[in-house]
Short mmCIF file of C-alpha atoms and ligand atoms in Angstrom, two decimals:
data_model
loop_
_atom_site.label_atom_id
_atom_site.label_comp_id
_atom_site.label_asym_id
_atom_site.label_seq_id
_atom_site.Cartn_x
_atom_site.Cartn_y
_atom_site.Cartn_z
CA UNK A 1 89.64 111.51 81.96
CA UNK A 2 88.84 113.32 85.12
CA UNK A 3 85.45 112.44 86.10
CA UNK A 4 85.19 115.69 89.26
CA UNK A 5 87.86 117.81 89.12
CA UNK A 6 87.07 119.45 92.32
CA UNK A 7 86.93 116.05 94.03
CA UNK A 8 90.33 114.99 92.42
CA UNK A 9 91.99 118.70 93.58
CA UNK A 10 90.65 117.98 97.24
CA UNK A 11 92.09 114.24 96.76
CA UNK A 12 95.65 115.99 95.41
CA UNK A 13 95.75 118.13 98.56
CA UNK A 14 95.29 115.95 101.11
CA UNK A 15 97.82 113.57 99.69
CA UNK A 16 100.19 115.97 99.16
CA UNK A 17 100.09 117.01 102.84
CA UNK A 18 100.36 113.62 104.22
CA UNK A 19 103.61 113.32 101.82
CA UNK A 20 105.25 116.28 103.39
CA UNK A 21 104.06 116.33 106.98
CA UNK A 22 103.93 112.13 107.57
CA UNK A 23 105.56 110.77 104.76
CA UNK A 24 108.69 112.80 103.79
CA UNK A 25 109.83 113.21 107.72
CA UNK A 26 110.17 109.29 108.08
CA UNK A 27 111.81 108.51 104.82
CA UNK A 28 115.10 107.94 106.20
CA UNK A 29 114.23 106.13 109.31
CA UNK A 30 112.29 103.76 106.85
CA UNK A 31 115.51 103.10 104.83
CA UNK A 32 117.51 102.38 107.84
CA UNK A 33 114.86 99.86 109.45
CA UNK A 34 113.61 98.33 106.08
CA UNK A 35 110.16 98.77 107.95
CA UNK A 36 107.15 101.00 107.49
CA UNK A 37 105.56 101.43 111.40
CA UNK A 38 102.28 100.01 111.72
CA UNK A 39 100.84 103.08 112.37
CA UNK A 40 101.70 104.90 109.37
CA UNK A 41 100.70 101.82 107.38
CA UNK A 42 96.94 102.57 109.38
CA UNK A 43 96.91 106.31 108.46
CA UNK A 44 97.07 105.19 104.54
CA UNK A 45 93.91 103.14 105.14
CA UNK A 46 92.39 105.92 106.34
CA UNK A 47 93.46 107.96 103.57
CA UNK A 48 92.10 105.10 101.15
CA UNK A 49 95.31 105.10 99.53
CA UNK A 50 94.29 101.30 99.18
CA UNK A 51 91.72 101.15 97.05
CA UNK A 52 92.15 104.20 94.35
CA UNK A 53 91.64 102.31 91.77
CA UNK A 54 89.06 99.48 92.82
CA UNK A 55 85.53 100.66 91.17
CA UNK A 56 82.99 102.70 93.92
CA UNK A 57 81.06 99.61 93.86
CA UNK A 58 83.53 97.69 96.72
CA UNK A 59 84.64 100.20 98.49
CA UNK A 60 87.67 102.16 96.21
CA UNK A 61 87.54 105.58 94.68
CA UNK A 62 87.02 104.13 91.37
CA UNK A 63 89.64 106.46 90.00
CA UNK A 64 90.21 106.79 85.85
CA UNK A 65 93.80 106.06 84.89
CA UNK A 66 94.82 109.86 84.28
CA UNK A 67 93.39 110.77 87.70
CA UNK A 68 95.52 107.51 89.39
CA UNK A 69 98.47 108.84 87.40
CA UNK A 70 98.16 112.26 88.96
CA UNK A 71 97.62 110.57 92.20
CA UNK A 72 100.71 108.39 91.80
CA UNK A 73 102.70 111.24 90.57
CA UNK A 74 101.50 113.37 93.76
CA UNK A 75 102.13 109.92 96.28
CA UNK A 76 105.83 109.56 94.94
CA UNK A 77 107.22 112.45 95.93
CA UNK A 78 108.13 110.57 98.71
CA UNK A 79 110.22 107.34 99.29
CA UNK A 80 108.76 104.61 96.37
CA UNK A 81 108.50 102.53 99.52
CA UNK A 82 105.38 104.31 100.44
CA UNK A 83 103.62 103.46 97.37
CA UNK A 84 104.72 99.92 97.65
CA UNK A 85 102.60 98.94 100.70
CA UNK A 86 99.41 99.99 99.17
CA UNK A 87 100.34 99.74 95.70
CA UNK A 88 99.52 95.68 95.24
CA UNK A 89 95.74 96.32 96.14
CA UNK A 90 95.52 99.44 94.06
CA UNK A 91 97.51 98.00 91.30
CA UNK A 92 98.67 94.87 90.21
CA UNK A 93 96.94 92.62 92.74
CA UNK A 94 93.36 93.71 92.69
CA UNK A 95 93.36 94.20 88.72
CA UNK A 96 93.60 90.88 88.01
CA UNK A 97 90.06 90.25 89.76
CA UNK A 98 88.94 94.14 88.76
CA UNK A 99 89.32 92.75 85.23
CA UNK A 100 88.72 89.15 85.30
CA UNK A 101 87.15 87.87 88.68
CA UNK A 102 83.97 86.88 88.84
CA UNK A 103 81.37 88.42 90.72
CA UNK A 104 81.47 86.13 94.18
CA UNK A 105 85.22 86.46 93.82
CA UNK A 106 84.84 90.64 94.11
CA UNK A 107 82.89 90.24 96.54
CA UNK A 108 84.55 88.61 98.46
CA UNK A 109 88.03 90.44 97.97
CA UNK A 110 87.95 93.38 96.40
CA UNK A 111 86.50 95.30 99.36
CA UNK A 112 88.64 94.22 102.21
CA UNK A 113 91.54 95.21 99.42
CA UNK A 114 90.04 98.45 99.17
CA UNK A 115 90.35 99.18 102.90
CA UNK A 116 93.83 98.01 103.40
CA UNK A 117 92.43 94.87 105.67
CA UNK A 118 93.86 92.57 103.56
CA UNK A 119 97.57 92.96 101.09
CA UNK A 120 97.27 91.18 97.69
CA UNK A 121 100.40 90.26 96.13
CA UNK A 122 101.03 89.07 92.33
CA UNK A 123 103.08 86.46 91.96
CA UNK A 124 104.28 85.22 88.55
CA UNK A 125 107.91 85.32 88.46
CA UNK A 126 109.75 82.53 88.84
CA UNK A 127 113.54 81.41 89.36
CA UNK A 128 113.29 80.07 85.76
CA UNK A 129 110.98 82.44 84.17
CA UNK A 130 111.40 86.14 84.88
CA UNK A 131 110.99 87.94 81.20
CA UNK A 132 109.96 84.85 79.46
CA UNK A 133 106.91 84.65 81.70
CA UNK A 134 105.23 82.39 79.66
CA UNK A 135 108.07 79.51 80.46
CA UNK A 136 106.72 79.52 84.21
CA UNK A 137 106.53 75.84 85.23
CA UNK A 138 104.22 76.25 88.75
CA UNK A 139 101.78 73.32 87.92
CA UNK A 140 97.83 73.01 88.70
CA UNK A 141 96.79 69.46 88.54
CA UNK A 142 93.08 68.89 88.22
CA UNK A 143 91.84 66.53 91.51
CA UNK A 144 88.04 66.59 91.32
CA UNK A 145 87.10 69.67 92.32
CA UNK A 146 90.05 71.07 93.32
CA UNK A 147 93.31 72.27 91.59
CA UNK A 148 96.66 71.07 93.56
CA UNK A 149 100.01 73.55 93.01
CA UNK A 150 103.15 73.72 92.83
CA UNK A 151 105.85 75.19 92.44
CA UNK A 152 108.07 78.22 93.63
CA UNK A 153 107.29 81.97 92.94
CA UNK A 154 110.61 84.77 93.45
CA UNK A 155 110.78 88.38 94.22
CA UNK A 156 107.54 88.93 95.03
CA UNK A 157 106.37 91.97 96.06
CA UNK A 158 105.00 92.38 99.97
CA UNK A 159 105.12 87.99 99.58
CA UNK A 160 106.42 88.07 103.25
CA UNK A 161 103.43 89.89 104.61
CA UNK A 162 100.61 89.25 102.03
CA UNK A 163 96.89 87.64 102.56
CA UNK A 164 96.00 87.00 99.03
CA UNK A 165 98.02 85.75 96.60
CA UNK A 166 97.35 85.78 92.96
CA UNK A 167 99.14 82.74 91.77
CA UNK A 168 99.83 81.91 87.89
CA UNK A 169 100.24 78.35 87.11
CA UNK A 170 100.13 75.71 84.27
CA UNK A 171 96.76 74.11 84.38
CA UNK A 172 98.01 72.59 81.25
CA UNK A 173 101.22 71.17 81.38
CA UNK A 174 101.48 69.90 77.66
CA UNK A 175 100.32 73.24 76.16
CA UNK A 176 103.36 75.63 75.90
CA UNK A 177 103.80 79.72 76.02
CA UNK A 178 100.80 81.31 77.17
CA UNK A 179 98.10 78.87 76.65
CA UNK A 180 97.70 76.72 79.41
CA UNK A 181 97.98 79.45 82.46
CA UNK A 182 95.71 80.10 85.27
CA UNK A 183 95.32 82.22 87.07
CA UNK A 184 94.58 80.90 91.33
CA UNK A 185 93.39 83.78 94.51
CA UNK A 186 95.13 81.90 97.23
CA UNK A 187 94.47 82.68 101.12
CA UNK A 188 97.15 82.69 103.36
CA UNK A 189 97.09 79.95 106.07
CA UNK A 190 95.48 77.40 102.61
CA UNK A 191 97.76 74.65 103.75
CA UNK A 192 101.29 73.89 101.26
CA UNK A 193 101.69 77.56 100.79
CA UNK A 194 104.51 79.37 102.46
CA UNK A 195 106.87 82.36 101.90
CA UNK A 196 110.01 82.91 102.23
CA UNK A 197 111.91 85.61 104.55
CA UNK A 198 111.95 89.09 102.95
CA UNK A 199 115.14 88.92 100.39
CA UNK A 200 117.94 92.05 101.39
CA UNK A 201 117.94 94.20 98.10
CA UNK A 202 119.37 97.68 96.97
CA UNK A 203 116.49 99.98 97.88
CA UNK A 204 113.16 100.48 98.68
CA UNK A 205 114.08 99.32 102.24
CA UNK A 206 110.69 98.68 104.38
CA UNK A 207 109.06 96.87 101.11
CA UNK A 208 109.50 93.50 101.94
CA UNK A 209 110.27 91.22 98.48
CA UNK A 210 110.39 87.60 98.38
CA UNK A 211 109.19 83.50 97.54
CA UNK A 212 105.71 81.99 97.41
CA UNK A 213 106.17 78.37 97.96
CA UNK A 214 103.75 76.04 97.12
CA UNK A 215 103.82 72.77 98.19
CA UNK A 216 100.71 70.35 97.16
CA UNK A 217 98.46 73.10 98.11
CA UNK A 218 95.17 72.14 97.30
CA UNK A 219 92.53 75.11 96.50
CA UNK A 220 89.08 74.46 94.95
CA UNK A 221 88.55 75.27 91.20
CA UNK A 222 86.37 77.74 91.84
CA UNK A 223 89.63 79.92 92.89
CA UNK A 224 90.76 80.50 89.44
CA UNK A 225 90.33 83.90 88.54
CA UNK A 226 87.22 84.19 86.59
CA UNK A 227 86.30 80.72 86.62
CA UNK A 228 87.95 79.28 83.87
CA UNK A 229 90.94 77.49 82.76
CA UNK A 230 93.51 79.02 80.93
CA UNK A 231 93.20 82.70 80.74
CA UNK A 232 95.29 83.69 83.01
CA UNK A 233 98.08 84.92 81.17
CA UNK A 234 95.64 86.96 78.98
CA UNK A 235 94.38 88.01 82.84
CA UNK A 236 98.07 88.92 83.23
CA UNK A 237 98.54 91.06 80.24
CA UNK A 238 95.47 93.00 80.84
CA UNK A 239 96.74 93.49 84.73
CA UNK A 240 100.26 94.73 83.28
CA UNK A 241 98.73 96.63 80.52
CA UNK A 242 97.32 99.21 83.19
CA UNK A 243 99.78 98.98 86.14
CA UNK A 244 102.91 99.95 83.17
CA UNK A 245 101.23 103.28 83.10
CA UNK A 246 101.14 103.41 86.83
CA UNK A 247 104.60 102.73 87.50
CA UNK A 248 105.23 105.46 84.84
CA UNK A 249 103.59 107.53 87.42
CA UNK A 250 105.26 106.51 89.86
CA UNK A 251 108.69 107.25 88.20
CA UNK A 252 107.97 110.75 87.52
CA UNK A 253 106.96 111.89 91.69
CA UNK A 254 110.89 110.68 92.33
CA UNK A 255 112.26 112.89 89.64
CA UNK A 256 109.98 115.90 90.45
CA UNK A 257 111.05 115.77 94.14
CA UNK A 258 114.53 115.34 93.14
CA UNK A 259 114.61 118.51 90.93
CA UNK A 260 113.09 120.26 94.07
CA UNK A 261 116.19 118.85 96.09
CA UNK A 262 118.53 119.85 93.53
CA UNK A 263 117.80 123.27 93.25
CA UNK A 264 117.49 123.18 97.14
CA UNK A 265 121.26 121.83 97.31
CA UNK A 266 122.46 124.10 94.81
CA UNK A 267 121.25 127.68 96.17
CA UNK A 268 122.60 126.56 99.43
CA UNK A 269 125.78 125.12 98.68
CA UNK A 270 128.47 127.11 97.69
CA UNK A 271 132.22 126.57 96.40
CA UNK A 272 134.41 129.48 95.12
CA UNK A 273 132.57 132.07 96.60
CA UNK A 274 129.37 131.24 95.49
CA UNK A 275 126.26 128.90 95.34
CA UNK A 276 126.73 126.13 92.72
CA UNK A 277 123.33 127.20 91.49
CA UNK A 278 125.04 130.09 89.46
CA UNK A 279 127.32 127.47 87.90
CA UNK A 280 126.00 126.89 84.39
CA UNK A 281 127.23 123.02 84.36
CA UNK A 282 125.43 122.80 87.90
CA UNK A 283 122.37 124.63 85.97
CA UNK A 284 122.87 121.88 83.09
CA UNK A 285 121.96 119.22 85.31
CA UNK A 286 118.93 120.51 86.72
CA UNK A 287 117.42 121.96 83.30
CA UNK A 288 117.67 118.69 81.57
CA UNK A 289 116.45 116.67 84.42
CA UNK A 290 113.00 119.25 84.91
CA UNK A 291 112.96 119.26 80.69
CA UNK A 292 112.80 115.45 81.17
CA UNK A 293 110.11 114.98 83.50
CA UNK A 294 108.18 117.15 81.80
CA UNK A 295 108.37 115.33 78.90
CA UNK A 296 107.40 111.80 80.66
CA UNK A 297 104.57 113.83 82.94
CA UNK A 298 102.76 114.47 79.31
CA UNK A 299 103.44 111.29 77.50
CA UNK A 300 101.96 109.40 80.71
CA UNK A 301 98.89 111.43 81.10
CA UNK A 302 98.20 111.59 77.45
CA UNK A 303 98.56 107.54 77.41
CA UNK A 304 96.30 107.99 80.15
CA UNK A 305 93.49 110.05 78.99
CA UNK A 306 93.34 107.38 75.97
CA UNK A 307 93.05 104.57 77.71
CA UNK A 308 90.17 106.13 79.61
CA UNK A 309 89.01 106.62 76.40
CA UNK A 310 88.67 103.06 75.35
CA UNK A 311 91.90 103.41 73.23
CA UNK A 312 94.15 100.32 72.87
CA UNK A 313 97.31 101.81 74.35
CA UNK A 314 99.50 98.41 74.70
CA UNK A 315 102.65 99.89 72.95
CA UNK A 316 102.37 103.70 74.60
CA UNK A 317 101.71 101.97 77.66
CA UNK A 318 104.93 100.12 77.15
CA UNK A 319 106.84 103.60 75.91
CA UNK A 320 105.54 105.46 79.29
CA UNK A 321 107.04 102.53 81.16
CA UNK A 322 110.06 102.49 79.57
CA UNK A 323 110.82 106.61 79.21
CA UNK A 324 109.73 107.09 82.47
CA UNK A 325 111.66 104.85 84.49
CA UNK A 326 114.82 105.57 82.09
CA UNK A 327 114.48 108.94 82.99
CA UNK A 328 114.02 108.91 86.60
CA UNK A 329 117.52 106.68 86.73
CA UNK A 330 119.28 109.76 84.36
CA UNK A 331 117.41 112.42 86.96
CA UNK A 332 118.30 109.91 90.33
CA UNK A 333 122.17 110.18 88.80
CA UNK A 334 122.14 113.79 87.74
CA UNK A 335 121.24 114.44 91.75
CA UNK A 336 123.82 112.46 93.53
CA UNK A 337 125.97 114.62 90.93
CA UNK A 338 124.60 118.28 91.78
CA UNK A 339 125.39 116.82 95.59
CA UNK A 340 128.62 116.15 95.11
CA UNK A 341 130.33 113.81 97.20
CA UNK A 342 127.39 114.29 100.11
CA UNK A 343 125.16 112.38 97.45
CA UNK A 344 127.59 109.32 97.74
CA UNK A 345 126.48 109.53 101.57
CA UNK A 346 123.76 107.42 103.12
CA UNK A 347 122.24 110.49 104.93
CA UNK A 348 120.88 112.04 101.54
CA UNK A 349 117.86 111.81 99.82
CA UNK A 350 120.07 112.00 96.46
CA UNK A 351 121.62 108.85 97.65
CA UNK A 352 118.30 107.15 98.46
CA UNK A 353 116.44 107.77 95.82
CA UNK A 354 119.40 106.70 93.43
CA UNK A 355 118.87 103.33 94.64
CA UNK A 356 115.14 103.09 95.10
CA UNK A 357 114.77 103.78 91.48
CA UNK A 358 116.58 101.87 89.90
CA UNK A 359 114.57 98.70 90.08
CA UNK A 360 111.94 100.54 88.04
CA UNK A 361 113.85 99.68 84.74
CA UNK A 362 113.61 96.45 86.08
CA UNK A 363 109.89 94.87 87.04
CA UNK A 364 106.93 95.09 85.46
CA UNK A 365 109.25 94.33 82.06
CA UNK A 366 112.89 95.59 81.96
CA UNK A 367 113.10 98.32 79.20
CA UNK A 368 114.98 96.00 76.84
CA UNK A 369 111.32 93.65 76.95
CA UNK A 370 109.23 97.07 76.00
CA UNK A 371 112.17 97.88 73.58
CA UNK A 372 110.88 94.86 71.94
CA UNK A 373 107.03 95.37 72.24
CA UNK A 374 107.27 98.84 70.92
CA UNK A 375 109.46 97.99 67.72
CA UNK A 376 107.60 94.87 66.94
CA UNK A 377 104.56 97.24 67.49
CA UNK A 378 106.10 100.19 65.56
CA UNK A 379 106.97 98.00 62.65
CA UNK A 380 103.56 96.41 62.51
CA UNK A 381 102.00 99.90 62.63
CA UNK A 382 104.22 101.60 60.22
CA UNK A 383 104.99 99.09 57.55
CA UNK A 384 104.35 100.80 54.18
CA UNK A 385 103.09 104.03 55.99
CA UNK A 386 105.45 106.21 53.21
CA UNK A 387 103.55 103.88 49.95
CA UNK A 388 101.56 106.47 47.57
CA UNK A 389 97.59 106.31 49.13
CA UNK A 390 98.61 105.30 52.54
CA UNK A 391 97.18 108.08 54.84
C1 LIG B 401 112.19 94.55 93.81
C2 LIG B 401 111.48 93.63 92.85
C3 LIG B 401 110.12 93.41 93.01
C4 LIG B 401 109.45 92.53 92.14
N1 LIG B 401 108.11 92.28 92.35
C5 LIG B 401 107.50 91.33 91.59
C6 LIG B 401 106.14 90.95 91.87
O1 LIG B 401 105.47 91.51 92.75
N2 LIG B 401 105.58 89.97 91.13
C7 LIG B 401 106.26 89.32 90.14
O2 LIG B 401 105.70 88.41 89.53
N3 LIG B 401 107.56 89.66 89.84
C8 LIG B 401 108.18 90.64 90.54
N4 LIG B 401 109.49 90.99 90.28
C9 LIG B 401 110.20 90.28 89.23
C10 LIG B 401 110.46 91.11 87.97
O3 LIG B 401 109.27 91.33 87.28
C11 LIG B 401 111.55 90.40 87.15
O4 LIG B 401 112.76 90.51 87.87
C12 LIG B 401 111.68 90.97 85.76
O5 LIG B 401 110.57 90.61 84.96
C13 LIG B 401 112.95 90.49 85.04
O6 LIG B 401 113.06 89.11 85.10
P1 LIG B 401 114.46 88.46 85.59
O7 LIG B 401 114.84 89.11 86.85
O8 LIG B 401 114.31 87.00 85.55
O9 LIG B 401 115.51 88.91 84.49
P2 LIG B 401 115.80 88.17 83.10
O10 LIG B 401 114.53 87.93 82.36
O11 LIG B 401 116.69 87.00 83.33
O12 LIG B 401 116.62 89.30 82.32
C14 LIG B 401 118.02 89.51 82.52
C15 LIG B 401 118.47 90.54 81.47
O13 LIG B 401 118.28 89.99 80.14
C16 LIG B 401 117.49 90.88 79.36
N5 LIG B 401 116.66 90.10 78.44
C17 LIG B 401 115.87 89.04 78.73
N6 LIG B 401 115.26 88.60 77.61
C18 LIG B 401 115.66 89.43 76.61
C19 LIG B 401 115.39 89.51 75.21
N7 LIG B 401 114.54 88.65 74.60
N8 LIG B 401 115.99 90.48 74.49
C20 LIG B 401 116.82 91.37 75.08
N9 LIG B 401 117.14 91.33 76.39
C21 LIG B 401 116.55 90.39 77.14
C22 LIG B 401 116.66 91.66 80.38
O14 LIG B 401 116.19 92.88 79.84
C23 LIG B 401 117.67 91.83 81.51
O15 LIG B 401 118.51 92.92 81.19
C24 LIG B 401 110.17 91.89 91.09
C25 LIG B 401 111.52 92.16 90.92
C26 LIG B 401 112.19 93.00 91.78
C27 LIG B 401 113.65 93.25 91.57
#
């Protein structure tokens, strides 16, 4: 749903020129330091780039899903990395509270997440419990009023330089699965928690990834999101639900951009006697690859427009997840192919971009996990659609 379109085309434009004049110029540079400059970091809070999807009411743009998809589509034109230092508050670590928190609890965060004062982070992956979530063995023992954790948290996203962490935990440790999780908002400096140094990884170099330790730390009951016990995996799922049609988003800016490069590359480069571009094999690459995107850009926004429309989208949500990011690794490997052996080189965007996307058939459920939701889903759904009366 798009609530003002004229609003939403002003928002477009204004993101798409920081993208090419500030973002795109600096991509490399990023890579090479693994560090976005402070300064940059500053000109996305004064973008709002923080808080697109926190509601009007505490201080974010309050945007529908289909307008954040166009948003994210717009935003990942450049370097993922970009996204990645804002995209904790405007995704997966303000939902939780968006969805669940109670109403001190938004106040209290939700706004200085909107302006980029403070980074969230969501931390539920363990060393022991990556896919399997629900096997996470972080404990929360009751002490009076007060819940004590731990436990250790990996690969968490912007960990190393984070304010807020939203911590899941057992608060049951005899109930199994699901049941049993909470969900904790835990300041930095809240004595027992620490995090690790930022882990070295295959791309997105400048978004720091890495461990939430908790040691004994003690933080009063009333920081479980929402205020009671044992939702917090249902907190989760809700969280994941939206941000899966996000990162679909966010899979489909990479692949537009890299078309853009491709055809670039090929009009420019030539081999015997001509551009590449007039080489039907070369032309292969890059038809397939803008067929492709197309084909995620509408399945996302459609997902989108019917979640905004109170639709229960858990399965499409997984299928825009999983298409998406498939496709952006078949597009990332089609480019470093139309390159040739300059795409092998550090120096090209074809080379970047191959790795930064990668992890997205990774997080936020590998594709073999939403292989799994959408046939269990699909089976459910279909079983005995072809009997005589079924409409
Ligand atoms: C850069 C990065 C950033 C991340 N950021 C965050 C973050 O901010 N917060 C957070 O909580 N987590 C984060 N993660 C963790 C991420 O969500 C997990 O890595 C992911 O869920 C997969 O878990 P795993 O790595 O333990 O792999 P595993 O679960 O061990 O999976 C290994 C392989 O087995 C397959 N597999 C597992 N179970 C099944 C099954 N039942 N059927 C078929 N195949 C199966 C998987 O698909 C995969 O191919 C991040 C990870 C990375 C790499």
């Amino acid at each position: 749903m798009i609530k003002d379109p004229a609003r939403l085309q002003a928002l477009l434009a204004t993101i798409r020129q920081f993208v090419i004049e500030t973002c795109i110029p600096q991509e490399a540079l990023i890579d090479r330091d693994d560090c976005i400059p402070e300064p940059l970091v500053d000109a996305m809070r004064r973008l709002g780039l923080f808080g697109h999807s926190i509601p009007e009411a505490y201080g974010g743009a309050g945007l529908t899903s289909e307008e954040l998809t166009l948003v994210n589509i717009e935003v990942s034109q450049a370097a993922t990395v970009f996204r990645a230092r804002f995209g904790g508050n405007t995704g997966i670590a303000s939902e939780s509270l968006v969805v669940d928190g109670t109403a001190a609890q938004k106040a209290r965060y939700l706004p200085r997440l909107a302006s980029g004062e403070i980074t969230g982070c969501f931390a539920l992956t363990e060393p022991e419990a990556g896919s399997d979530a629900t096997s996470l063995r972080t404990t929360a023992t009751r002490d009076g009023d007060h819940y004590v954790l731990n436990g250790t948290k990996c690969f968490i996203t912007n960990a190393p330089l984070a304010d807020l962490f939203t911590v899941f935990a057992r608060t049951e440790p005899d109930t199994p699965g699901a049941h049993g999780i909470s969900a904790f908002l835990v300041e930095r400096g809240t004595p027992g928690l620490d995090t690790g140094m930022a882990e070295r990884k295959m791309g997105q170099h400048g978004s720091p990834v890495g461990d939430v330790i908790l040691k004994d730390c003690r933080v009063p009951a009333s920081a479980i999101v929402g205020g009671e016990p044992g939702r917090g995996f249902t907190t989760a799922m809700k969280a994941l639900n939206k941000q899966r049609i996000n990162l679909a988003g966010l899979c489909i800016g990479p692949a537009i951009r890299l078309v853009d490069e491709m055809v670039r590359y090929a009009r420019e480069r030539e081999q015997f006697g001509h551009p590449i571009s007039e080489y039907q094999l070369v032309q292969q690459m890059i038809a397939d690859s803008n067929t492709e995107l197309h084909a995620a850009r509408a399945l996302v926004l459609e997902t989108a427009r019917r979640r905004d429309s109170g639709e229960d989208v858990t399965m499409e949500a997984s299928m825009c997840k999983m298409f998406a990011s498939e496709m952006a690794g078949r597009v990332a490997d089609r480019a470093v192919q139309v390159f040739g052996g300059s795409g092998y080189m550090a120096r090209t965007v074809a080379e970047r971009f191959y790795r930064d996307v990668r992890v997205f058939r990774l997080y936020e459920g590998t594709t073999q996990i939403h292989q799994l939701n959408i046939a269990k889903r699909t089976m459910a759904a279909r079983a005995g659609a072809l009997e005589p009366g079924r409409s």
